[in-house]
Short mmCIF file of C-alpha atoms in Angstrom, two decimals:
data_model
loop_
_atom_site.label_atom_id
_atom_site.label_comp_id
_atom_site.label_asym_id
_atom_site.label_seq_id
_atom_site.Cartn_x
_atom_site.Cartn_y
_atom_site.Cartn_z
CA MET A 1 25.42 198.69 -25.22
CA GLU A 2 25.19 195.94 -27.83
CA ARG A 3 28.26 193.79 -28.40
CA GLY A 4 30.58 195.30 -30.97
CA LYS A 5 28.97 198.73 -30.86
CA LEU A 6 31.38 201.38 -29.65
CA LEU A 7 29.18 204.45 -29.84
CA HIS A 8 25.52 204.97 -29.08
CA LEU A 9 23.96 208.37 -29.67
CA ARG A 10 20.37 209.28 -28.96
CA ALA A 11 19.67 212.94 -29.53
CA GLU A 12 16.76 215.30 -29.95
CA LYS A 13 17.24 218.96 -30.74
CA LYS A 14 15.00 221.73 -31.99
CA LYS A 15 16.50 224.62 -33.96
CA GLY A 16 13.72 226.94 -35.12
CA LYS A 17 11.58 224.88 -37.47
CA PHE A 18 14.21 222.15 -37.81
CA ARG A 19 13.97 219.14 -35.56
CA LEU A 20 16.71 216.55 -35.10
CA ASP A 21 15.69 213.18 -33.74
CA ILE A 22 18.24 210.40 -34.14
CA ASN A 23 19.27 207.11 -32.66
CA LEU A 24 22.67 205.93 -33.91
CA LYS A 25 24.74 202.90 -33.00
CA MET A 26 28.18 202.88 -34.56
CA GLU A 27 31.13 200.51 -34.68
CA LYS A 28 34.85 201.00 -35.16
CA GLY A 29 35.96 201.90 -38.67
CA PHE A 30 34.25 204.13 -41.19
CA ASN A 31 30.67 205.18 -40.45
CA ILE A 32 29.20 207.45 -43.09
CA ILE A 33 26.24 209.73 -42.56
CA LEU A 34 24.89 210.46 -46.03
CA GLY A 35 22.23 213.04 -46.69
CA PRO A 36 21.34 216.28 -48.44
CA SER A 37 22.40 219.74 -47.17
CA GLY A 38 20.46 220.91 -44.15
CA CYS A 39 19.34 217.43 -43.03
CA GLY A 40 21.17 217.69 -39.67
CA LYS A 41 24.44 215.89 -40.43
CA THR A 42 26.68 218.66 -39.13
CA THR A 43 24.49 219.22 -36.07
CA THR A 44 24.89 215.52 -35.28
CA LEU A 45 28.69 215.82 -35.44
CA ARG A 46 28.62 218.94 -33.30
CA ILE A 47 26.53 217.17 -30.67
CA ILE A 48 28.97 214.25 -30.61
CA SER A 49 31.94 216.62 -30.28
CA GLY A 50 30.24 218.61 -27.51
CA LEU A 51 30.26 221.88 -29.45
CA GLU A 52 26.44 221.82 -29.35
CA ARG A 53 24.12 220.41 -26.73
CA ALA A 54 21.16 218.17 -27.46
CA ASP A 55 17.83 219.06 -25.85
CA ARG A 56 17.36 215.44 -24.83
CA GLY A 57 19.35 212.24 -25.19
CA PHE A 58 22.64 210.58 -24.39
CA LEU A 59 25.98 209.63 -25.90
CA TYR A 60 27.97 206.62 -24.80
CA CYS A 61 31.34 205.93 -26.36
CA CYS A 62 34.03 203.38 -25.47
CA GLY A 63 32.55 202.82 -22.02
CA ARG A 64 32.26 206.52 -21.19
CA VAL A 65 29.13 208.63 -20.83
CA LEU A 66 29.80 211.81 -22.80
CA PHE A 67 26.40 213.32 -22.12
CA ASP A 68 23.12 212.20 -20.69
CA THR A 69 20.44 214.84 -20.28
CA GLU A 70 18.40 212.72 -17.85
CA LYS A 71 21.35 212.23 -15.53
CA ASN A 72 22.46 215.81 -16.10
CA ILE A 73 25.87 214.71 -17.37
CA PHE A 74 27.74 216.81 -19.93
CA ILE A 75 31.41 216.28 -20.64
CA PRO A 76 32.76 219.43 -22.38
CA PRO A 77 34.50 219.09 -25.77
CA GLN A 78 37.89 219.64 -24.11
CA LYS A 79 37.54 216.36 -22.19
CA ARG A 80 35.84 214.16 -24.80
CA ARG A 81 38.98 212.92 -26.60
CA VAL A 82 37.42 213.55 -30.00
CA ALA A 83 39.09 214.97 -33.09
CA LEU A 84 37.33 217.04 -35.71
CA VAL A 85 38.19 217.69 -39.36
CA PHE A 86 36.22 220.34 -41.23
CA GLN A 87 35.70 220.90 -44.95
CA ASP A 88 38.09 223.90 -44.92
CA ASN A 89 39.70 226.47 -42.64
CA ASN A 90 41.03 223.65 -40.51
CA LEU A 91 44.55 224.90 -40.01
CA LEU A 92 45.59 227.70 -37.70
CA PRO A 93 47.17 230.31 -40.00
CA HIS A 94 49.80 231.53 -37.53
CA LEU A 95 51.31 228.06 -37.06
CA THR A 96 53.47 225.99 -39.42
CA VAL A 97 52.31 222.55 -40.55
CA ARG A 98 54.40 220.91 -37.81
CA GLU A 99 53.08 223.33 -35.16
CA ASN A 100 49.52 222.74 -36.38
CA ILE A 101 49.91 218.99 -35.90
CA GLU A 102 51.68 219.43 -32.56
CA PHE A 103 48.76 221.64 -31.49
CA ALA A 104 46.71 218.43 -31.26
CA LEU A 105 49.44 216.58 -29.38
CA LYS A 106 49.65 218.83 -26.35
CA LYS A 107 46.74 217.25 -24.50
CA SER A 108 47.10 213.73 -25.88
CA ASP A 109 48.06 210.85 -23.53
CA ASN A 110 49.13 208.39 -26.19
CA PRO A 111 49.98 210.13 -29.46
CA LEU A 112 51.13 208.38 -32.61
CA ASP A 113 54.66 208.86 -34.00
CA LEU A 114 54.61 212.22 -35.79
CA ASN A 115 57.53 211.66 -38.18
CA ARG A 116 56.36 208.20 -39.25
CA MET A 117 52.80 209.44 -39.80
CA ALA A 118 54.00 212.54 -41.69
CA GLU A 119 55.87 210.25 -44.06
CA LYS A 120 52.80 208.02 -44.51
CA PHE A 121 50.64 211.06 -45.27
CA GLY A 122 53.22 212.46 -47.71
CA ILE A 123 53.66 215.77 -45.90
CA LYS A 124 57.20 215.39 -44.55
CA GLU A 125 58.57 217.95 -47.01
CA ILE A 126 56.10 220.69 -46.02
CA MET A 127 56.38 220.45 -42.24
CA ASN A 128 57.98 223.89 -41.90
CA ARG A 129 55.61 225.72 -44.24
CA PHE A 130 52.64 227.87 -43.25
CA PRO A 131 49.10 226.92 -44.33
CA HIS A 132 48.97 229.67 -46.97
CA GLN A 133 52.11 228.20 -48.57
CA ILE A 134 50.61 224.76 -49.28
CA SER A 135 47.87 223.48 -51.60
CA GLY A 136 44.27 222.63 -50.67
CA GLY A 137 44.98 218.90 -50.87
CA GLU A 138 48.04 219.24 -48.63
CA LYS A 139 45.99 221.27 -46.15
CA GLN A 140 43.44 218.47 -45.89
CA ARG A 141 46.18 215.84 -45.47
CA VAL A 142 47.61 217.91 -42.61
CA ALA A 143 44.14 218.35 -41.07
CA LEU A 144 43.51 214.60 -41.29
CA LEU A 145 46.87 213.77 -39.74
CA ARG A 146 46.24 216.30 -36.97
CA GLY A 147 42.94 214.54 -36.30
CA ILE A 148 44.48 211.09 -36.18
CA ILE A 149 47.77 211.88 -34.42
CA SER A 150 46.23 212.58 -31.01
CA ASN A 151 44.87 209.01 -30.94
CA PRO A 152 41.30 210.13 -30.18
CA ASP A 153 38.36 207.97 -29.08
CA ILE A 154 36.23 209.30 -31.95
CA LEU A 155 37.30 210.89 -35.23
CA LEU A 156 34.70 213.21 -36.75
CA MET A 157 34.91 214.57 -40.29
CA ASP A 158 32.51 217.15 -41.66
CA GLU A 159 32.49 216.98 -45.49
CA PRO A 160 36.30 216.63 -45.41
CA PHE A 161 36.73 216.15 -49.15
CA SER A 162 34.11 218.53 -50.58
CA SER A 163 36.46 221.38 -51.38
CA LEU A 164 39.01 219.19 -53.19
CA ASP A 165 39.35 218.40 -56.89
CA PHE A 166 38.59 214.89 -58.14
CA ASP A 167 42.16 213.51 -58.21
CA THR A 168 43.20 214.96 -54.86
CA LYS A 169 39.97 213.79 -53.27
CA TYR A 170 40.49 210.16 -54.31
CA SER A 171 44.19 210.06 -53.56
CA ILE A 172 43.48 211.25 -50.00
CA MET A 173 40.55 208.87 -49.56
CA ARG A 174 42.68 205.96 -50.81
CA MET A 175 45.47 206.92 -48.44
CA LEU A 176 43.01 207.15 -45.56
CA LYS A 177 41.64 203.66 -46.31
CA GLU A 178 44.92 201.94 -47.04
CA GLU A 179 47.38 203.62 -44.72
CA THR A 180 45.34 203.82 -41.57
CA ASP A 181 43.82 201.11 -39.44
CA PHE A 182 41.16 202.57 -37.21
CA ASP A 183 39.99 200.77 -34.09
CA ILE A 184 37.84 203.76 -33.17
CA PRO A 185 34.59 205.01 -34.72
CA VAL A 186 35.39 207.33 -37.61
CA ILE A 187 32.27 209.30 -38.48
CA ILE A 188 32.23 211.07 -41.82
CA VAL A 189 29.30 213.19 -42.97
CA THR A 190 28.89 213.80 -46.65
CA HIS A 191 26.26 214.60 -49.24
CA ASP A 192 28.22 212.76 -51.95
CA PRO A 193 27.14 209.13 -52.52
CA VAL A 194 30.37 208.42 -54.42
CA GLU A 195 32.48 209.41 -51.41
CA ALA A 196 30.19 207.35 -49.18
CA TYR A 197 30.52 204.34 -51.52
CA PHE A 198 34.30 204.65 -51.59
CA LEU A 199 34.76 204.91 -47.81
CA GLY A 200 31.63 203.41 -46.35
CA GLU A 201 31.69 200.27 -44.32
CA ARG A 202 28.44 201.33 -42.70
CA VAL A 203 26.22 204.01 -44.13
CA PHE A 204 23.43 205.89 -42.37
CA PHE A 205 21.02 207.68 -44.68
CA MET A 206 19.72 210.89 -43.15
CA LYS A 207 16.81 213.11 -44.14
CA ASP A 208 14.99 215.94 -42.37
CA GLY A 209 16.74 215.33 -39.06
CA ARG A 210 16.15 211.57 -38.97
CA ILE A 211 18.05 208.42 -39.91
CA THR A 212 15.85 206.90 -42.60
CA GLU A 213 17.89 203.80 -43.39
CA GLU A 214 21.01 201.94 -42.36
CA GLY A 215 23.10 200.03 -44.86
CA ASN A 216 26.44 199.42 -46.51
CA ARG A 217 28.11 199.82 -49.91
CA GLU A 218 25.56 197.58 -51.51
CA THR A 219 22.74 199.81 -50.27
CA ILE A 220 24.44 202.83 -51.88
CA ASN A 221 25.03 200.83 -55.02
CA LYS A 222 21.33 200.04 -55.30
CA LYS A 223 20.16 203.55 -54.51
CA PHE A 224 22.63 205.48 -56.66
CA LYS A 225 23.49 202.96 -59.34
CA ASP A 226 23.37 205.39 -62.24
CA LEU A 227 25.49 208.01 -60.51
CA LEU A 228 28.14 205.50 -59.40
CA HIS A 229 28.29 204.01 -62.84
CA PHE A 230 28.77 207.47 -64.35
CA GLN A 231 31.61 208.34 -61.92
CA MET B 1 58.48 271.37 -22.00
CA LEU B 2 59.74 268.06 -20.56
CA GLU B 3 56.99 268.12 -17.93
CA SER B 4 54.34 268.53 -20.66
CA LEU B 5 55.96 265.82 -22.77
CA PHE B 6 55.96 263.32 -19.90
CA LEU B 7 52.36 264.20 -19.08
CA SER B 8 51.37 263.55 -22.70
CA LEU B 9 53.30 260.27 -22.70
CA LYS B 10 51.67 259.18 -19.44
CA LEU B 11 48.22 260.07 -20.79
CA SER B 12 48.85 258.32 -24.13
CA ILE B 13 50.23 255.11 -22.60
CA LEU B 14 47.39 254.85 -20.07
CA THR B 15 44.76 255.62 -22.73
CA THR B 16 46.24 253.07 -25.14
CA LEU B 17 46.50 250.25 -22.60
CA THR B 18 43.04 250.85 -21.17
CA LEU B 19 41.35 251.18 -24.55
CA ILE B 20 42.95 248.03 -26.01
CA ILE B 21 41.80 245.88 -23.08
CA LEU B 22 38.36 247.56 -22.86
CA CYS B 23 37.66 247.47 -26.61
CA LEU B 24 38.83 243.86 -26.98
CA PHE B 25 36.42 242.89 -24.23
CA LEU B 26 33.59 244.93 -25.77
CA CYS B 27 34.22 243.60 -29.29
CA PHE B 28 34.12 239.97 -28.14
CA LEU B 29 31.00 240.64 -26.11
CA LEU B 30 29.26 242.34 -29.05
CA TYR B 31 30.35 239.70 -31.56
CA PHE B 32 29.46 236.57 -29.63
CA TYR B 33 26.30 237.76 -27.81
CA HIS B 34 23.22 238.92 -29.64
CA PHE B 35 20.84 241.43 -28.17
CA PRO B 36 18.52 244.16 -29.50
CA PHE B 37 19.89 247.57 -30.49
CA LYS B 38 23.44 246.22 -30.77
CA GLN B 39 24.13 248.37 -33.84
CA ILE B 40 23.06 251.51 -31.96
CA LEU B 41 25.51 250.65 -29.18
CA ILE B 42 28.30 250.19 -31.75
CA ALA B 43 27.35 253.54 -33.35
CA MET B 44 27.65 255.19 -29.92
CA PHE B 45 31.18 253.82 -29.48
CA LEU B 46 32.14 255.18 -32.89
CA LEU B 47 30.35 258.53 -32.55
CA PRO B 48 33.28 260.54 -31.07
CA ILE B 49 35.16 260.26 -34.38
CA LEU B 50 32.48 262.35 -36.10
CA LEU B 51 31.94 264.94 -33.39
CA PRO B 52 34.00 268.16 -33.34
CA PRO B 53 36.33 268.09 -30.29
CA THR B 54 34.67 271.25 -28.96
CA VAL B 55 31.23 269.60 -28.94
CA LEU B 56 32.57 266.51 -27.20
CA GLY B 57 34.70 268.62 -24.84
CA PHE B 58 31.73 270.81 -23.95
CA TYR B 59 29.48 267.89 -23.04
CA LEU B 60 32.24 266.08 -21.17
CA LEU B 61 32.95 269.25 -19.20
CA TYR B 62 29.23 269.41 -18.41
CA ILE B 63 29.11 265.74 -17.34
CA PHE B 64 32.32 266.01 -15.28
CA SER B 65 31.22 269.12 -13.37
CA PRO B 66 30.41 268.51 -9.67
CA SER B 67 26.81 269.68 -10.26
CA SER B 68 26.13 266.75 -12.65
CA PRO B 69 25.37 263.22 -11.36
CA VAL B 70 28.64 261.73 -12.72
CA GLY B 71 30.92 264.55 -11.55
CA GLY B 72 28.95 264.80 -8.28
CA LEU B 73 29.34 261.08 -7.55
CA TYR B 74 33.08 261.25 -8.32
CA LYS B 75 33.48 264.19 -5.96
CA HIS B 76 31.47 262.40 -3.28
CA ILE B 77 33.72 259.32 -3.49
CA THR B 78 37.15 260.94 -4.00
CA ASN B 79 36.59 264.48 -2.72
CA LYS B 80 38.13 265.72 -6.01
CA THR B 81 36.63 267.18 -9.18
CA LEU B 82 36.82 265.33 -12.50
CA SER B 83 37.03 268.44 -14.62
CA PHE B 84 40.45 270.11 -14.78
CA SER B 85 42.16 267.01 -13.35
CA PHE B 86 44.39 264.32 -14.88
CA GLU B 87 41.74 261.65 -14.13
CA GLY B 88 39.15 263.70 -16.05
CA LEU B 89 41.61 264.14 -18.89
CA LEU B 90 42.20 260.39 -19.01
CA LEU B 91 38.46 259.66 -19.04
CA ALA B 92 37.94 262.22 -21.82
CA SER B 93 40.81 260.70 -23.82
CA LEU B 94 39.32 257.24 -23.45
CA ILE B 95 36.01 258.46 -24.87
CA TYR B 96 37.53 260.60 -27.61
CA SER B 97 39.99 257.93 -28.85
CA MET B 98 37.65 254.98 -28.45
CA PRO B 99 36.67 254.73 -32.16
CA LEU B 100 40.34 254.43 -33.15
CA ALA B 101 40.73 251.35 -30.96
CA PHE B 102 37.26 249.98 -31.56
CA PHE B 103 37.36 250.05 -35.40
CA PRO B 104 40.46 247.84 -35.94
CA LEU B 105 39.62 245.53 -33.05
CA TRP B 106 36.04 245.08 -34.28
CA GLU B 107 37.46 244.12 -37.69
CA ALA B 108 39.89 241.76 -35.95
CA VAL B 109 37.16 239.98 -34.02
CA LYS B 110 34.97 239.73 -37.14
CA ASN B 111 37.89 238.07 -38.97
CA ILE B 112 38.38 235.34 -36.38
CA ASN B 113 37.26 232.04 -37.81
CA VAL B 114 34.99 230.35 -35.28
CA ARG B 115 36.32 226.99 -36.49
CA TRP B 116 39.78 227.79 -35.11
CA ILE B 117 38.19 228.26 -31.69
CA GLU B 118 36.18 225.06 -32.02
CA ILE B 119 39.26 223.09 -33.10
CA ALA B 120 41.10 224.36 -30.03
CA TYR B 121 38.23 223.31 -27.75
CA VAL B 122 38.04 219.86 -29.31
CA PHE B 123 41.79 219.37 -28.89
CA GLY B 124 41.46 220.11 -25.20
CA TYR B 125 42.28 223.81 -24.89
CA SER B 126 40.36 225.85 -22.32
CA ARG B 127 38.78 229.22 -23.17
CA ILE B 128 41.73 231.13 -21.71
CA GLU B 129 44.29 228.92 -23.47
CA THR B 130 42.35 229.34 -26.72
CA PHE B 131 42.42 233.12 -26.30
CA PHE B 132 46.19 233.24 -25.82
CA LYS B 133 47.21 230.46 -28.24
CA VAL B 134 44.70 230.93 -31.06
CA ILE B 135 42.86 234.25 -30.94
CA LEU B 136 45.59 236.63 -29.79
CA PRO B 137 48.26 235.52 -32.31
CA ASN B 138 45.73 235.95 -35.12
CA ILE B 139 44.67 239.47 -34.15
CA LYS B 140 48.12 240.74 -33.10
CA GLY B 141 48.36 242.94 -36.20
CA TYR B 142 45.08 244.67 -35.46
CA ILE B 143 46.15 245.24 -31.84
CA ILE B 144 49.42 246.82 -33.01
CA SER B 145 47.49 249.06 -35.45
CA ALA B 146 44.94 250.08 -32.83
CA SER B 147 47.66 250.82 -30.25
CA ALA B 148 49.70 252.95 -32.69
CA LEU B 149 46.62 254.91 -33.77
CA VAL B 150 45.37 255.58 -30.23
CA PHE B 151 48.84 256.51 -28.98
CA ALA B 152 49.49 259.00 -31.79
CA HIS B 153 45.98 260.44 -31.55
CA THR B 154 46.23 260.98 -27.78
CA MET B 155 49.71 262.52 -28.06
CA GLY B 156 48.41 265.17 -30.42
CA GLU B 157 44.98 265.69 -28.84
CA PHE B 158 44.14 269.35 -28.36
CA GLY B 159 40.48 270.41 -28.40
CA VAL B 160 39.04 268.00 -25.86
CA VAL B 161 42.12 268.31 -23.63
CA LEU B 162 41.79 272.09 -23.54
CA MET B 163 38.05 271.99 -22.87
CA VAL B 164 38.13 269.31 -20.15
CA GLY B 165 41.57 269.77 -18.63
CA GLY B 166 42.27 273.44 -19.14
CA ASP B 167 45.90 274.47 -19.02
CA ILE B 168 47.28 273.57 -15.59
CA PRO B 169 51.08 273.05 -15.66
CA GLY B 170 52.10 269.57 -14.45
CA LYS B 171 48.50 268.46 -14.21
CA THR B 172 46.70 268.96 -17.52
CA ARG B 173 49.10 270.94 -19.74
CA THR B 174 49.97 268.35 -22.39
CA ILE B 175 52.53 268.86 -25.17
CA SER B 176 49.92 270.12 -27.64
CA ILE B 177 48.67 272.73 -25.14
CA TYR B 178 52.29 273.66 -24.48
CA ILE B 179 52.77 274.37 -28.20
CA TYR B 180 49.61 276.49 -28.20
CA ASP B 181 50.88 278.47 -25.19
CA ALA B 182 54.30 278.93 -26.82
CA VAL B 183 52.71 280.31 -30.00
CA GLN B 184 50.40 282.58 -27.98
CA SER B 185 53.42 284.03 -26.20
CA LEU B 186 55.30 284.35 -29.53
CA ASP B 187 58.00 281.85 -28.39
CA TYR B 188 58.32 280.25 -31.83
CA GLU B 189 61.59 278.45 -31.07
CA GLU B 190 59.98 276.55 -28.22
CA ALA B 191 56.90 275.88 -30.37
CA HIS B 192 59.16 274.48 -33.11
CA LYS B 193 61.00 272.17 -30.68
CA ALA B 194 57.79 270.80 -29.14
CA SER B 195 56.17 270.40 -32.57
CA LEU B 196 59.19 268.48 -33.83
CA ILE B 197 58.88 266.07 -30.89
CA LEU B 198 55.19 265.52 -31.70
CA ILE B 199 55.99 264.94 -35.38
CA ILE B 200 58.66 262.35 -34.43
CA PHE B 201 56.23 260.51 -32.16
CA SER B 202 53.55 260.54 -34.86
CA LEU B 203 56.00 259.21 -37.47
CA LEU B 204 57.18 256.51 -35.09
CA SER B 205 53.59 255.47 -34.40
CA LEU B 206 52.80 255.30 -38.11
CA SER B 207 55.95 253.25 -38.73
CA ILE B 208 54.93 250.81 -36.01
CA LEU B 209 51.46 250.66 -37.56
CA LEU B 210 52.87 249.77 -40.98
CA ILE B 211 55.98 247.71 -40.13
CA GLY B 212 54.59 246.08 -36.99
CA GLY B 213 51.42 245.04 -38.75
CA LYS B 214 53.44 243.58 -41.58
CA LYS B 215 55.37 241.27 -39.29
CA VAL B 216 52.31 239.83 -37.63
CA TRP B 217 52.65 236.36 -39.03
CA LYS B 218 56.03 234.89 -39.72
CA GLY B 219 54.72 233.94 -43.13
CA GLU B 220 51.97 236.27 -44.24
CA SER B 221 51.14 239.91 -43.72
CA TYR B 222 47.81 241.65 -43.40
CA TYR B 223 49.05 244.58 -45.43
CA THR B 224 50.78 243.09 -48.46
#
């Protein structure tokens, strides 16, 4: 793998008429996959997490082979040390906030300090509540903390801010950028260029199952100037 | 009367336990695996709820008789007949009460969010651990409802029991048949006593269905 690159994914997958064919090299920090609905962003995340299998390809991350179809290697999601945050329905409804976060700790070798992180994420006061007793923004904070707390090798987020209102969305994104220092690849898929601009250190533009361009904030700025200006 | 009551209890407990495990397995299989004619298979599981007990009892009696392939095979293996035996009664109860277990459990499985399962996998939980730590706690209410319904239904079952099991004391004479016999012999006092016991069991089952279901989650209820 190239110097400085922590994750290398090469994947081909056919799903009916849709065909995914990507080659991604990612570094530590925020990596954004930006593209319209149905372009294969979520499938890419699912392949990285091990929840879906690629027809052909490989995934190397932090010196480990997570799958390689040629060598017939497939590490199941349980053993990949990845964490996943969805758009919604992240929290287990029968567990309290604390129990939901501890759910991620049970199999973790080197977890972060729960109380310190809960304070950072502003959820200390709601630790004993159930998911239906907290707001949408609080739910996403809890889901993000649950993703981070286990100290995973890869953090995957599938449209994590889409269901939130404007203020909540930006307060959580700001917290994520300022309060956390990731030395792992954090992969966020989104269809929102503004979110990508706000978080993106590296941005991968995706269309029809392929990565069409690689860039950074400036690339987004050029492509979506009017929209960013408006926001 | 006590003998009939214990027989009914034994039949109800065995039917409930077997149906909950069997229907949970079937519901998961039907929900997660796709194959042709799945809806027809589901309709077949639910059919007994629409059939008159006499129709179901008649066909079960026919199938259980030693001259039919099923009854014949059972006799060949065990040297006993299925019809007019406790085993036959249990099998008939399983078929007759199946819709009452299948309906709530099918709803339960349909309400499971696949994301919860995926989150468990990603955080390192095996399939079995995911079942016990994620799926089961979230469908507990439906299991309680299904168990209460099946138990009460089997306790009061009459038509199919009479057709398949007959009226053999200690073997197939359940509490509902006992009431029928008491009325036939004009022993109304005994019929009253046995009926009261059945009513108490039915009320208890309904209470469990309503109160038990309500306490499923520490925080939120399915019913309020």
